[in-house]
Amino acid sequence: MKTSQQISTNRIVYALAWVLLLWACNSDEQHYTTDAPEPLPVKSDLSRFDNGERVMMQAFYWDVEPRFEWWTTLTGKIEDWAASGIDRIWLPVATKGQSGEYSMGYDPSDYFDFGEFDQHGTVPTRFGTRAQLETLIREAHQNGLEVIADIVLNHNSGGGEEFNPYRNKNTYTHFDTTHGNASGKFDRSYKDFHPNSLHDHDEEALFFEEQDLCHHQPRVQEWLWKGENSIAHYYKDHMKFDGWRFDYVKGFGPWVVKAWNDEVGGFSVGEYWDGNAPDLAQWVEDSGSRAFDFACFYKLDEALDRQKDLRVLSGDMLRKIYPDKAVTFVSNHDTEKDENPENNISVTNKMLAYAYILTHDGYPTIFYSDFENTNYRTGLRALIRIHNSIASGDIEILYQGEKEYIMKRHGSEDNPGLILYMNIGTSNRQHTVSSNWKNTKLVDYAGRTNAWLITDDQGQVTIEAPAHNFAVWSVSEE
């Protein structure tokens, strides 16, 4: 328990720090004289505390522009991203879709046309040519980044019309070299879609009723992952992709993802769009794959936007159940274009949400449009450095109220850890907490405040966070 004398001493030291800071800012020479009572503490080089953790970049947004140049645009950013602490880039669906030059790839037609066949009105995909994609992948690998392919296994588009006896009508389920499959690989007919001779639908919900792939058909399995020339093997062995982001995994059984990963391995994350953490955990258990933590996303949206109550963050999240399987995020290509405010986090609260995911456990994803936004870039770079260094050790919630959330990462013998202070109130706030550091100067590594603090001989300290903002406190340079 902190004594009144200790609290008073702490406040005096804190006040002195602010006086010194203001004096320095108003000084013509902007530095302290040698006889200053206390030199201002400086931040440590966080590379000293490299914890081995990194961050994934979602390297696209919906309807990227300019068309045909996206692979080249990304190639020019790889070196900077690698230096910023990114270790994987998640690319959009890289093959030809029914919408041709306007397709974002989620209407897949030819799984093997990476921008080299003239079909659907174009040779290149919206993103460019196969040669440009291969250049991007090589550049990423040379800079130590893995490349994640977006895989759509639930539905197909862009086939030719044929009579479908299982529906007693014509359906667009005829895929061959002249009907949406110019590569000549994985030709398909109505027999490969639902309903068929095996069953009417997969274990899970349907998406496109007429072109919903049947994953139980042996030849479909052979072309998707089992065969030497399957999509899985071709993408890994020929295109050199390192892992997979599986689209709309509610559209088929989790055994499909498990079978794919058992066959070719690599990083894997599924889009199981559900805010219920136990459901996400069940899918993770059944598939063996990571999953995007929609439960965390919706709790952040609720806490910051809808309820404006940080106590909501005590709710269930995948990262609290399986931290090593949770891929956390603040925004993506779908949420950013969703007009429902409950499906996206507001611009004013994005950095608070990023502060949360980049200091807690789970594997964070940064959205391209956020990182390339000059309003966020500096702050995101700082948070990524924090994540890759001092966001380490067990998590302890020190305080959680309507407007304040304070969390401690305990670090380790060689890593100091951190204290995150989120404040969604309309004024600066302070709170006295117990740290792991005794008689130590603290600074905010997130760069949201220039204040500095000193812990007492019991490790207690009165930390602060600016109004509607956050701070990430840790030890200063010795």
Short mmCIF file of C-alpha atoms in Angstrom, two decimals:
data_model
loop_
_atom_site.label_atom_id
_atom_site.label_comp_id
_atom_site.label_asym_id
_atom_site.label_seq_id
_atom_site.Cartn_x
_atom_site.Cartn_y
_atom_site.Cartn_z
CA MET A 1 0.00 0.00 0.00
CA LYS A 2 1.42 3.37 -0.97
CA THR A 3 1.85 5.86 1.89
CA SER A 4 0.70 9.48 1.61
CA GLN A 5 4.35 10.57 1.86
CA GLN A 6 5.32 8.31 -1.06
CA ILE A 7 2.44 9.61 -3.15
CA SER A 8 3.41 13.18 -2.34
CA THR A 9 7.05 12.52 -3.25
CA ASN A 10 6.01 10.90 -6.51
CA ARG A 11 3.84 13.88 -7.41
CA ILE A 12 6.67 16.30 -6.65
CA VAL A 13 9.05 14.36 -8.88
CA TYR A 14 6.43 14.15 -11.57
CA ALA A 15 5.75 17.89 -11.36
CA LEU A 16 9.48 18.58 -11.53
CA ALA A 17 9.66 16.49 -14.68
CA TRP A 18 6.99 18.58 -16.31
CA VAL A 19 8.72 21.83 -15.28
CA LEU A 20 11.96 20.57 -16.80
CA LEU A 21 10.18 19.47 -19.93
CA LEU A 22 8.47 22.84 -20.41
CA TRP A 23 11.73 24.64 -19.75
CA ALA A 24 13.47 22.52 -22.38
CA CYS A 25 10.73 23.11 -24.94
CA ASN A 26 10.90 26.90 -24.39
CA SER A 27 14.68 27.07 -24.30
CA ASP A 28 16.35 28.60 -27.35
CA GLU A 29 18.96 25.85 -27.37
CA GLN A 30 16.48 23.04 -26.56
CA HIS A 31 18.78 21.15 -24.16
CA TYR A 32 19.69 20.94 -20.49
CA THR A 33 22.75 22.45 -18.89
CA THR A 34 25.18 20.14 -17.17
CA ASP A 35 23.96 21.20 -13.74
CA ALA A 36 20.30 20.33 -14.39
CA PRO A 37 18.92 18.49 -11.37
CA GLU A 38 17.72 15.59 -13.51
CA PRO A 39 18.55 14.81 -17.16
CA LEU A 40 15.52 13.90 -19.21
CA PRO A 41 15.31 10.13 -19.67
CA VAL A 42 15.55 8.76 -23.19
CA LYS A 43 13.93 5.75 -24.78
CA SER A 44 15.85 2.50 -25.06
CA ASP A 45 16.71 1.02 -28.41
CA LEU A 46 13.88 -1.51 -28.53
CA SER A 47 15.82 -3.79 -30.87
CA ARG A 48 17.71 -4.83 -27.71
CA PHE A 49 14.53 -6.59 -26.59
CA ASP A 50 13.60 -8.38 -29.81
CA ASN A 51 11.03 -10.96 -28.68
CA GLY A 52 10.83 -12.76 -32.03
CA GLU A 53 7.23 -11.65 -32.64
CA ARG A 54 6.22 -9.93 -35.87
CA VAL A 55 3.19 -8.55 -37.69
CA MET A 56 1.33 -9.41 -40.90
CA MET A 57 0.38 -6.83 -43.52
CA GLN A 58 -2.90 -7.15 -45.42
CA ALA A 59 -1.46 -5.81 -48.66
CA PHE A 60 -4.61 -4.60 -50.40
CA TYR A 61 -7.94 -2.85 -50.00
CA TRP A 62 -11.19 -3.27 -51.92
CA ASP A 63 -10.95 -2.15 -55.58
CA VAL A 64 -7.26 -1.24 -55.52
CA GLU A 65 -6.06 1.26 -58.09
CA PRO A 66 -4.52 1.70 -60.54
CA ARG A 67 -5.54 -1.48 -62.29
CA PHE A 68 -2.79 -3.78 -63.63
CA GLU A 69 -0.10 -2.17 -61.44
CA TRP A 70 -0.78 -3.46 -57.94
CA TRP A 71 1.93 -6.14 -57.85
CA THR A 72 4.49 -3.53 -58.94
CA THR A 73 3.20 -1.04 -56.35
CA LEU A 74 3.65 -3.61 -53.57
CA THR A 75 7.11 -4.60 -54.79
CA GLY A 76 8.23 -1.04 -54.14
CA LYS A 77 7.04 -1.20 -50.53
CA ILE A 78 8.57 -4.51 -49.46
CA GLU A 79 11.89 -3.19 -48.21
CA ASP A 80 10.22 -0.54 -46.05
CA TRP A 81 7.69 -3.01 -44.65
CA ALA A 82 10.43 -5.48 -43.74
CA ALA A 83 12.36 -2.73 -41.96
CA SER A 84 9.17 -1.77 -40.09
CA GLY A 85 8.77 -5.22 -38.52
CA ILE A 86 6.44 -6.99 -40.97
CA ASP A 87 7.16 -10.67 -41.56
CA ARG A 88 4.25 -11.70 -43.82
CA ILE A 89 2.19 -10.08 -46.55
CA TRP A 90 -1.32 -11.31 -47.32
CA LEU A 91 -2.12 -10.81 -50.99
CA PRO A 92 -5.56 -10.59 -52.61
CA VAL A 93 -6.80 -13.54 -54.67
CA ALA A 94 -4.12 -13.65 -57.35
CA THR A 95 -5.94 -15.43 -60.18
CA LYS A 96 -8.51 -14.52 -62.83
CA GLY A 97 -12.07 -13.87 -61.73
CA GLN A 98 -15.25 -13.55 -63.73
CA SER A 99 -15.09 -9.73 -63.53
CA GLY A 100 -11.80 -9.72 -65.44
CA GLU A 101 -9.80 -6.52 -65.03
CA TYR A 102 -12.24 -5.32 -62.34
CA SER A 103 -12.16 -8.52 -60.29
CA MET A 104 -10.74 -8.55 -56.77
CA GLY A 105 -10.54 -12.32 -57.17
CA TYR A 106 -13.43 -13.37 -54.97
CA ASP A 107 -15.37 -14.51 -58.04
CA PRO A 108 -12.80 -17.19 -58.98
CA SER A 109 -12.93 -18.65 -62.46
CA ASP A 110 -9.48 -20.02 -63.38
CA TYR A 111 -7.36 -20.99 -60.38
CA PHE A 112 -4.23 -21.20 -62.57
CA ASP A 113 -4.49 -17.94 -64.53
CA PHE A 114 -2.20 -15.53 -62.69
CA GLY A 115 -2.43 -12.98 -65.48
CA GLU A 116 -1.22 -14.80 -68.58
CA PHE A 117 -4.35 -15.97 -70.45
CA ASP A 118 -6.75 -13.87 -72.47
CA GLN A 119 -10.13 -14.49 -70.87
CA HIS A 120 -12.90 -12.45 -69.28
CA GLY A 121 -11.74 -9.54 -71.43
CA THR A 122 -8.17 -9.24 -70.15
CA VAL A 123 -4.77 -10.94 -69.97
CA PRO A 124 -3.51 -9.41 -66.71
CA THR A 125 -5.60 -9.65 -63.58
CA ARG A 126 -6.67 -6.44 -61.85
CA PHE A 127 -3.33 -6.62 -60.04
CA GLY A 128 -1.01 -7.25 -63.00
CA THR A 129 0.72 -10.06 -64.85
CA ARG A 130 2.10 -13.35 -63.62
CA ALA A 131 5.64 -12.06 -64.20
CA GLN A 132 4.95 -9.04 -61.98
CA LEU A 133 3.54 -11.30 -59.26
CA GLU A 134 6.60 -13.54 -59.39
CA THR A 135 8.83 -10.48 -59.07
CA LEU A 136 6.87 -9.39 -55.99
CA ILE A 137 7.19 -12.82 -54.37
CA ARG A 138 10.95 -12.91 -55.03
CA GLU A 139 11.39 -9.43 -53.56
CA ALA A 140 9.43 -10.42 -50.46
CA HIS A 141 11.51 -13.55 -49.94
CA GLN A 142 14.77 -11.66 -50.43
CA ASN A 143 13.67 -9.36 -47.60
CA GLY A 144 12.65 -12.21 -45.29
CA LEU A 145 8.89 -11.87 -45.76
CA GLU A 146 6.52 -14.77 -46.34
CA VAL A 147 3.77 -14.37 -48.93
CA ILE A 148 0.25 -15.53 -48.07
CA ALA A 149 -2.18 -16.51 -50.84
CA ASP A 150 -5.90 -15.79 -50.49
CA ILE A 151 -7.74 -19.00 -51.36
CA VAL A 152 -11.45 -19.14 -52.30
CA LEU A 153 -12.65 -22.75 -52.12
CA ASN A 154 -16.36 -22.31 -51.53
CA HIS A 155 -17.68 -21.01 -54.84
CA ASN A 156 -16.81 -20.41 -58.50
CA SER A 157 -17.96 -17.89 -61.12
CA GLY A 158 -17.56 -17.30 -64.83
CA GLY A 159 -18.26 -20.76 -66.27
CA GLY A 160 -20.26 -21.59 -69.36
CA GLU A 161 -23.92 -22.56 -69.39
CA GLU A 162 -24.93 -26.23 -69.39
CA PHE A 163 -27.96 -28.32 -68.55
CA ASN A 164 -27.82 -29.50 -64.95
CA PRO A 165 -29.94 -32.63 -64.37
CA TYR A 166 -29.67 -32.20 -60.59
CA ARG A 167 -31.44 -28.85 -60.88
CA ASN A 168 -33.41 -29.62 -64.04
CA LYS A 169 -32.30 -26.33 -65.54
CA ASN A 170 -29.25 -24.68 -67.06
CA THR A 171 -26.49 -23.55 -64.69
CA TYR A 172 -23.16 -21.78 -65.25
CA THR A 173 -21.08 -24.74 -64.14
CA HIS A 174 -19.20 -25.61 -67.36
CA PHE A 175 -15.52 -24.66 -66.98
CA ASP A 176 -13.10 -25.51 -69.81
CA THR A 177 -10.53 -23.72 -72.00
CA THR A 178 -13.23 -21.70 -73.76
CA HIS A 179 -15.46 -21.18 -70.73
CA GLY A 180 -13.55 -19.44 -67.94
CA ASN A 181 -10.70 -21.93 -67.56
CA ALA A 182 -8.17 -21.04 -70.26
CA SER A 183 -5.31 -22.65 -68.36
CA GLY A 184 -6.88 -26.07 -69.06
CA LYS A 185 -6.32 -27.16 -65.47
CA PHE A 186 -9.21 -28.17 -63.19
CA ASP A 187 -12.00 -28.30 -65.76
CA ARG A 188 -15.34 -28.53 -63.98
CA SER A 189 -18.94 -29.48 -64.70
CA TYR A 190 -22.22 -29.64 -62.79
CA LYS A 191 -21.00 -32.91 -61.26
CA ASP A 192 -18.44 -30.97 -59.21
CA PHE A 193 -20.98 -28.60 -57.64
CA HIS A 194 -23.99 -28.92 -55.38
CA PRO A 195 -26.32 -30.71 -55.55
CA ASN A 196 -24.76 -33.83 -57.08
CA SER A 197 -24.63 -37.61 -56.84
CA LEU A 198 -23.16 -37.48 -53.33
CA HIS A 199 -25.26 -34.89 -51.51
CA ASP A 200 -27.09 -31.59 -51.79
CA HIS A 201 -24.63 -29.41 -49.88
CA ASP A 202 -21.54 -29.33 -47.68
CA GLU A 203 -21.72 -29.57 -43.89
CA GLU A 204 -21.95 -25.81 -43.59
CA ALA A 205 -24.06 -23.06 -45.16
CA LEU A 206 -24.27 -22.51 -48.91
CA PHE A 207 -22.98 -19.33 -50.50
CA PHE A 208 -23.52 -19.53 -54.26
CA GLU A 209 -26.18 -22.19 -54.66
CA GLU A 210 -25.47 -22.94 -58.32
CA GLN A 211 -21.65 -22.85 -58.23
CA ASP A 212 -20.94 -24.18 -54.74
CA LEU A 213 -17.97 -26.58 -54.96
CA CYS A 214 -18.44 -30.07 -53.56
CA HIS A 215 -15.36 -30.89 -51.50
CA HIS A 216 -16.41 -34.52 -51.09
CA GLN A 217 -16.04 -35.27 -54.80
CA PRO A 218 -12.74 -37.19 -55.23
CA ARG A 219 -11.69 -35.28 -58.37
CA VAL A 220 -12.35 -31.94 -56.64
CA GLN A 221 -10.09 -33.00 -53.77
CA GLU A 222 -7.46 -34.12 -56.29
CA TRP A 223 -7.46 -30.72 -57.97
CA LEU A 224 -7.71 -28.64 -54.81
CA TRP A 225 -4.99 -30.23 -52.68
CA LYS A 226 -4.22 -33.92 -53.21
CA GLY A 227 -2.65 -34.15 -56.67
CA GLU A 228 0.86 -33.17 -57.71
CA ASN A 229 -0.63 -30.51 -59.97
CA SER A 230 -3.29 -29.43 -57.49
CA ILE A 231 -3.86 -25.81 -56.58
CA ALA A 232 -2.17 -26.31 -53.21
CA HIS A 233 0.96 -27.89 -54.68
CA TYR A 234 1.16 -25.55 -57.66
CA TYR A 235 0.87 -22.43 -55.51
CA LYS A 236 3.51 -23.69 -53.11
CA ASP A 237 5.95 -25.42 -55.48
CA HIS A 238 5.71 -23.25 -58.61
CA MET A 239 4.45 -19.84 -57.44
CA LYS A 240 6.35 -20.10 -54.12
CA PHE A 241 3.55 -18.99 -51.83
CA ASP A 242 4.32 -19.66 -48.16
CA GLY A 243 0.85 -19.96 -46.67
CA TRP A 244 -2.86 -19.51 -46.96
CA ARG A 245 -5.73 -17.24 -46.02
CA PHE A 246 -8.91 -19.29 -46.52
CA ASP A 247 -11.92 -17.24 -47.56
CA TYR A 248 -15.43 -17.83 -46.16
CA VAL A 249 -14.65 -21.04 -44.30
CA LYS A 250 -18.22 -21.23 -43.01
CA GLY A 251 -19.10 -22.46 -46.50
CA PHE A 252 -17.50 -25.89 -46.03
CA GLY A 253 -16.35 -28.24 -43.29
CA PRO A 254 -13.18 -27.46 -41.31
CA TRP A 255 -11.80 -30.83 -42.42
CA VAL A 256 -11.09 -29.26 -45.83
CA VAL A 257 -8.64 -26.75 -44.35
CA LYS A 258 -7.08 -29.48 -42.20
CA ALA A 259 -6.63 -31.78 -45.21
CA TRP A 260 -5.10 -28.95 -47.26
CA ASN A 261 -2.64 -28.03 -44.51
CA ASP A 262 -1.76 -31.66 -43.83
CA GLU A 263 -0.87 -31.98 -47.50
CA VAL A 264 1.26 -28.88 -48.07
CA GLY A 265 1.73 -27.14 -44.70
CA GLY A 266 2.57 -23.45 -44.36
CA PHE A 267 1.04 -20.59 -42.41
CA SER A 268 -2.76 -20.81 -42.36
CA VAL A 269 -5.59 -18.54 -41.23
CA GLY A 270 -9.31 -18.91 -41.84
CA GLU A 271 -11.98 -16.25 -42.27
CA TYR A 272 -14.59 -17.63 -39.87
CA TRP A 273 -16.69 -14.48 -39.62
CA ASP A 274 -18.27 -14.87 -36.22
CA GLY A 275 -18.05 -12.74 -33.10
CA ASN A 276 -18.68 -15.70 -30.80
CA ALA A 277 -15.34 -16.73 -29.31
CA PRO A 278 -16.33 -20.34 -28.47
CA ASP A 279 -17.42 -20.88 -32.08
CA LEU A 280 -14.10 -19.54 -33.32
CA ALA A 281 -12.28 -21.80 -30.87
CA GLN A 282 -14.23 -24.82 -32.07
CA TRP A 283 -13.32 -24.10 -35.69
CA VAL A 284 -9.67 -23.71 -34.71
CA GLU A 285 -9.75 -27.05 -32.91
CA ASP A 286 -11.43 -28.82 -35.83
CA SER A 287 -9.29 -27.29 -38.59
CA GLY A 288 -5.95 -27.00 -36.77
CA SER A 289 -5.61 -23.56 -38.38
CA ARG A 290 -5.37 -20.05 -37.03
CA ALA A 291 -8.46 -17.87 -37.38
CA PHE A 292 -9.09 -14.16 -37.56
CA ASP A 293 -10.25 -13.03 -34.13
CA PHE A 294 -13.61 -11.52 -35.01
CA ALA A 295 -14.58 -11.76 -31.33
CA CYS A 296 -11.75 -9.37 -30.45
CA PHE A 297 -12.68 -7.10 -33.37
CA TYR A 298 -16.31 -6.81 -32.28
CA LYS A 299 -15.39 -6.29 -28.62
CA LEU A 300 -13.13 -3.42 -29.65
CA ASP A 301 -15.87 -1.95 -31.81
CA GLU A 302 -18.38 -2.27 -28.99
CA ALA A 303 -16.04 -0.86 -26.34
CA LEU A 304 -14.77 2.08 -28.39
CA ASP A 305 -17.71 2.98 -30.63
CA ARG A 306 -21.05 1.52 -29.61
CA GLN A 307 -20.93 1.35 -25.81
CA LYS A 308 -17.96 3.64 -25.18
CA ASP A 309 -17.16 1.45 -22.20
CA LEU A 310 -13.79 -0.26 -21.88
CA ARG A 311 -15.21 -2.80 -19.45
CA VAL A 312 -16.54 -4.56 -22.56
CA LEU A 313 -12.97 -5.73 -23.20
CA SER A 314 -13.35 -8.23 -20.37
CA GLY A 315 -15.51 -10.33 -22.73
CA ASP A 316 -14.50 -13.50 -24.56
CA MET A 317 -12.02 -13.38 -27.43
CA LEU A 318 -10.19 -16.06 -29.37
CA ARG A 319 -6.88 -14.58 -28.23
CA LYS A 320 -7.87 -15.31 -24.62
CA ILE A 321 -8.62 -18.96 -25.44
CA TYR A 322 -5.96 -19.76 -28.05
CA PRO A 323 -3.52 -16.83 -28.23
CA ASP A 324 -1.25 -18.72 -30.61
CA LYS A 325 -4.16 -19.32 -33.01
CA ALA A 326 -5.69 -15.83 -32.95
CA VAL A 327 -4.94 -13.43 -35.80
CA THR A 328 -6.10 -10.05 -34.54
CA PHE A 329 -7.06 -7.08 -36.70
CA VAL A 330 -8.67 -3.63 -36.60
CA SER A 331 -9.87 -3.35 -40.19
CA ASN A 332 -9.78 -5.24 -43.48
CA HIS A 333 -11.02 -5.00 -47.05
CA ASP A 334 -14.55 -6.07 -46.05
CA THR A 335 -15.03 -4.04 -42.88
CA GLU A 336 -13.78 -0.84 -44.51
CA LYS A 337 -16.46 -0.90 -47.20
CA ASP A 338 -19.26 -2.10 -44.91
CA GLU A 339 -21.86 0.61 -44.39
CA ASN A 340 -23.04 -0.99 -41.16
CA PRO A 341 -21.22 0.94 -38.40
CA GLU A 342 -21.27 -2.17 -36.22
CA ASN A 343 -18.97 -3.88 -38.72
CA ASN A 344 -16.16 -1.34 -38.64
CA ILE A 345 -14.17 0.63 -36.09
CA SER A 346 -14.44 4.39 -36.48
CA VAL A 347 -11.58 6.51 -37.75
CA THR A 348 -11.33 8.34 -34.42
CA ASN A 349 -10.81 5.09 -32.50
CA LYS A 350 -8.57 3.13 -34.84
CA MET A 351 -5.29 3.92 -33.11
CA LEU A 352 -6.76 2.96 -29.73
CA ALA A 353 -7.78 -0.38 -31.25
CA TYR A 354 -4.34 -0.87 -32.77
CA ALA A 355 -2.76 -0.06 -29.41
CA TYR A 356 -4.80 -2.90 -27.95
CA ILE A 357 -3.95 -5.61 -30.50
CA LEU A 358 -0.28 -4.60 -30.78
CA THR A 359 0.35 -4.85 -27.03
CA HIS A 360 -1.69 -7.98 -26.27
CA ASP A 361 -1.12 -11.56 -27.39
CA GLY A 362 -2.29 -12.93 -30.73
CA TYR A 363 -0.75 -12.31 -34.16
CA PRO A 364 -1.69 -8.79 -35.32
CA THR A 365 -2.57 -7.80 -38.89
CA ILE A 366 -2.10 -4.25 -40.16
CA PHE A 367 -4.44 -3.06 -42.90
CA TYR A 368 -2.70 -1.55 -45.93
CA SER A 369 -4.90 1.56 -46.06
CA ASP A 370 -4.20 2.30 -42.41
CA PHE A 371 -0.43 1.87 -42.65
CA GLU A 372 -0.24 4.00 -45.78
CA ASN A 373 -2.38 6.71 -44.17
CA THR A 374 -0.10 9.53 -43.03
CA ASN A 375 -2.41 10.14 -40.06
CA TYR A 376 -1.61 6.69 -38.70
CA ARG A 377 1.75 5.67 -40.09
CA THR A 378 4.07 7.11 -37.45
CA GLY A 379 1.91 5.78 -34.64
CA LEU A 380 1.65 2.35 -36.22
CA ARG A 381 5.40 2.12 -36.73
CA ALA A 382 5.90 2.89 -33.04
CA LEU A 383 3.33 0.29 -32.00
CA ILE A 384 4.87 -2.37 -34.25
CA ARG A 385 8.27 -1.73 -32.67
CA ILE A 386 6.65 -2.12 -29.25
CA HIS A 387 4.89 -5.33 -30.30
CA ASN A 388 8.10 -6.85 -31.66
CA SER A 389 10.09 -6.05 -28.53
CA ILE A 390 8.56 -5.31 -25.12
CA ALA A 391 5.04 -6.73 -25.66
CA SER A 392 6.23 -9.81 -23.87
CA GLY A 393 5.31 -11.95 -20.89
CA ASP A 394 2.11 -12.71 -19.04
CA ILE A 395 -0.82 -10.30 -19.24
CA GLU A 396 -2.28 -8.73 -16.09
CA ILE A 397 -5.19 -6.28 -16.06
CA LEU A 398 -4.29 -3.61 -13.51
CA TYR A 399 -7.44 -1.55 -13.83
CA GLN A 400 -10.56 -1.60 -15.97
CA GLY A 401 -13.27 1.02 -15.79
CA GLU A 402 -15.70 2.65 -18.15
CA LYS A 403 -13.16 5.12 -19.52
CA GLU A 404 -9.84 3.56 -18.53
CA TYR A 405 -8.09 0.28 -19.26
CA ILE A 406 -4.64 -0.48 -17.86
CA MET A 407 -2.79 -3.68 -18.75
CA LYS A 408 0.65 -4.93 -17.80
CA ARG A 409 2.89 -7.31 -19.78
CA HIS A 410 5.26 -8.82 -17.24
CA GLY A 411 8.16 -9.32 -19.61
CA SER A 412 10.98 -11.63 -18.53
CA GLU A 413 14.41 -11.56 -16.97
CA ASP A 414 15.82 -9.99 -20.14
CA ASN A 415 12.73 -8.07 -21.23
CA PRO A 416 11.15 -5.22 -19.23
CA GLY A 417 7.60 -5.67 -20.51
CA LEU A 418 5.20 -2.71 -20.62
CA ILE A 419 2.10 -1.05 -19.22
CA LEU A 420 -0.65 0.00 -21.63
CA TYR A 421 -2.95 2.80 -20.49
CA MET A 422 -6.04 3.42 -22.68
CA ASN A 423 -8.15 6.47 -21.89
CA ILE A 424 -11.37 7.20 -23.81
CA GLY A 425 -12.36 10.05 -21.52
CA THR A 426 -12.43 13.71 -22.53
CA SER A 427 -9.59 14.76 -20.23
CA ASN A 428 -6.12 13.55 -19.29
CA ARG A 429 -6.22 10.86 -16.63
CA GLN A 430 -3.82 9.45 -14.05
CA HIS A 431 -3.87 6.23 -12.10
CA THR A 432 -1.52 4.77 -9.52
CA VAL A 433 -0.52 1.19 -10.31
CA SER A 434 2.01 -1.41 -9.29
CA SER A 435 4.78 -1.98 -11.82
CA ASN A 436 7.62 -4.50 -12.04
CA TRP A 437 10.20 -1.73 -11.85
CA LYS A 438 11.57 -0.13 -8.66
CA ASN A 439 13.12 3.33 -8.56
CA THR A 440 13.08 3.44 -12.33
CA LYS A 441 12.38 6.15 -14.87
CA LEU A 442 9.58 5.38 -17.34
CA VAL A 443 8.81 6.86 -20.76
CA ASP A 444 5.96 6.43 -23.24
CA TYR A 445 7.22 4.37 -26.17
CA ALA A 446 4.07 5.02 -28.18
CA GLY A 447 5.00 8.70 -28.42
CA ARG A 448 1.61 9.96 -27.27
CA THR A 449 3.03 12.03 -24.41
CA ASN A 450 6.45 13.54 -23.60
CA ALA A 451 5.97 13.13 -19.86
CA TRP A 452 8.21 10.83 -17.88
CA LEU A 453 7.73 9.10 -14.56
CA ILE A 454 9.67 7.54 -11.70
CA THR A 455 8.56 4.45 -9.82
CA ASP A 456 9.06 4.30 -6.05
CA ASP A 457 10.99 1.69 -4.10
CA GLN A 458 7.93 -0.57 -4.10
CA GLY A 459 7.44 -0.30 -7.87
CA GLN A 460 4.36 1.90 -7.60
CA VAL A 461 3.91 4.76 -10.02
CA THR A 462 1.20 7.20 -11.07
CA ILE A 463 0.91 6.77 -14.80
CA GLU A 464 -1.06 8.92 -17.19
CA ALA A 465 -2.72 8.86 -20.61
CA PRO A 466 -3.87 11.87 -22.66
CA ALA A 467 -7.54 12.46 -23.35
CA HIS A 468 -9.05 9.97 -25.81
CA ASN A 469 -5.66 8.44 -26.33
CA PHE A 470 -3.22 5.93 -24.89
CA ALA A 471 0.33 5.54 -23.65
CA VAL A 472 2.68 2.56 -23.49
CA TRP A 473 5.02 2.91 -20.52
CA SER A 474 8.26 1.05 -20.02
CA VAL A 475 11.77 1.62 -18.68
CA SER A 476 13.98 4.37 -20.08
CA GLU A 477 17.55 3.97 -21.22
CA GLU A 478 19.90 3.25 -18.31
#
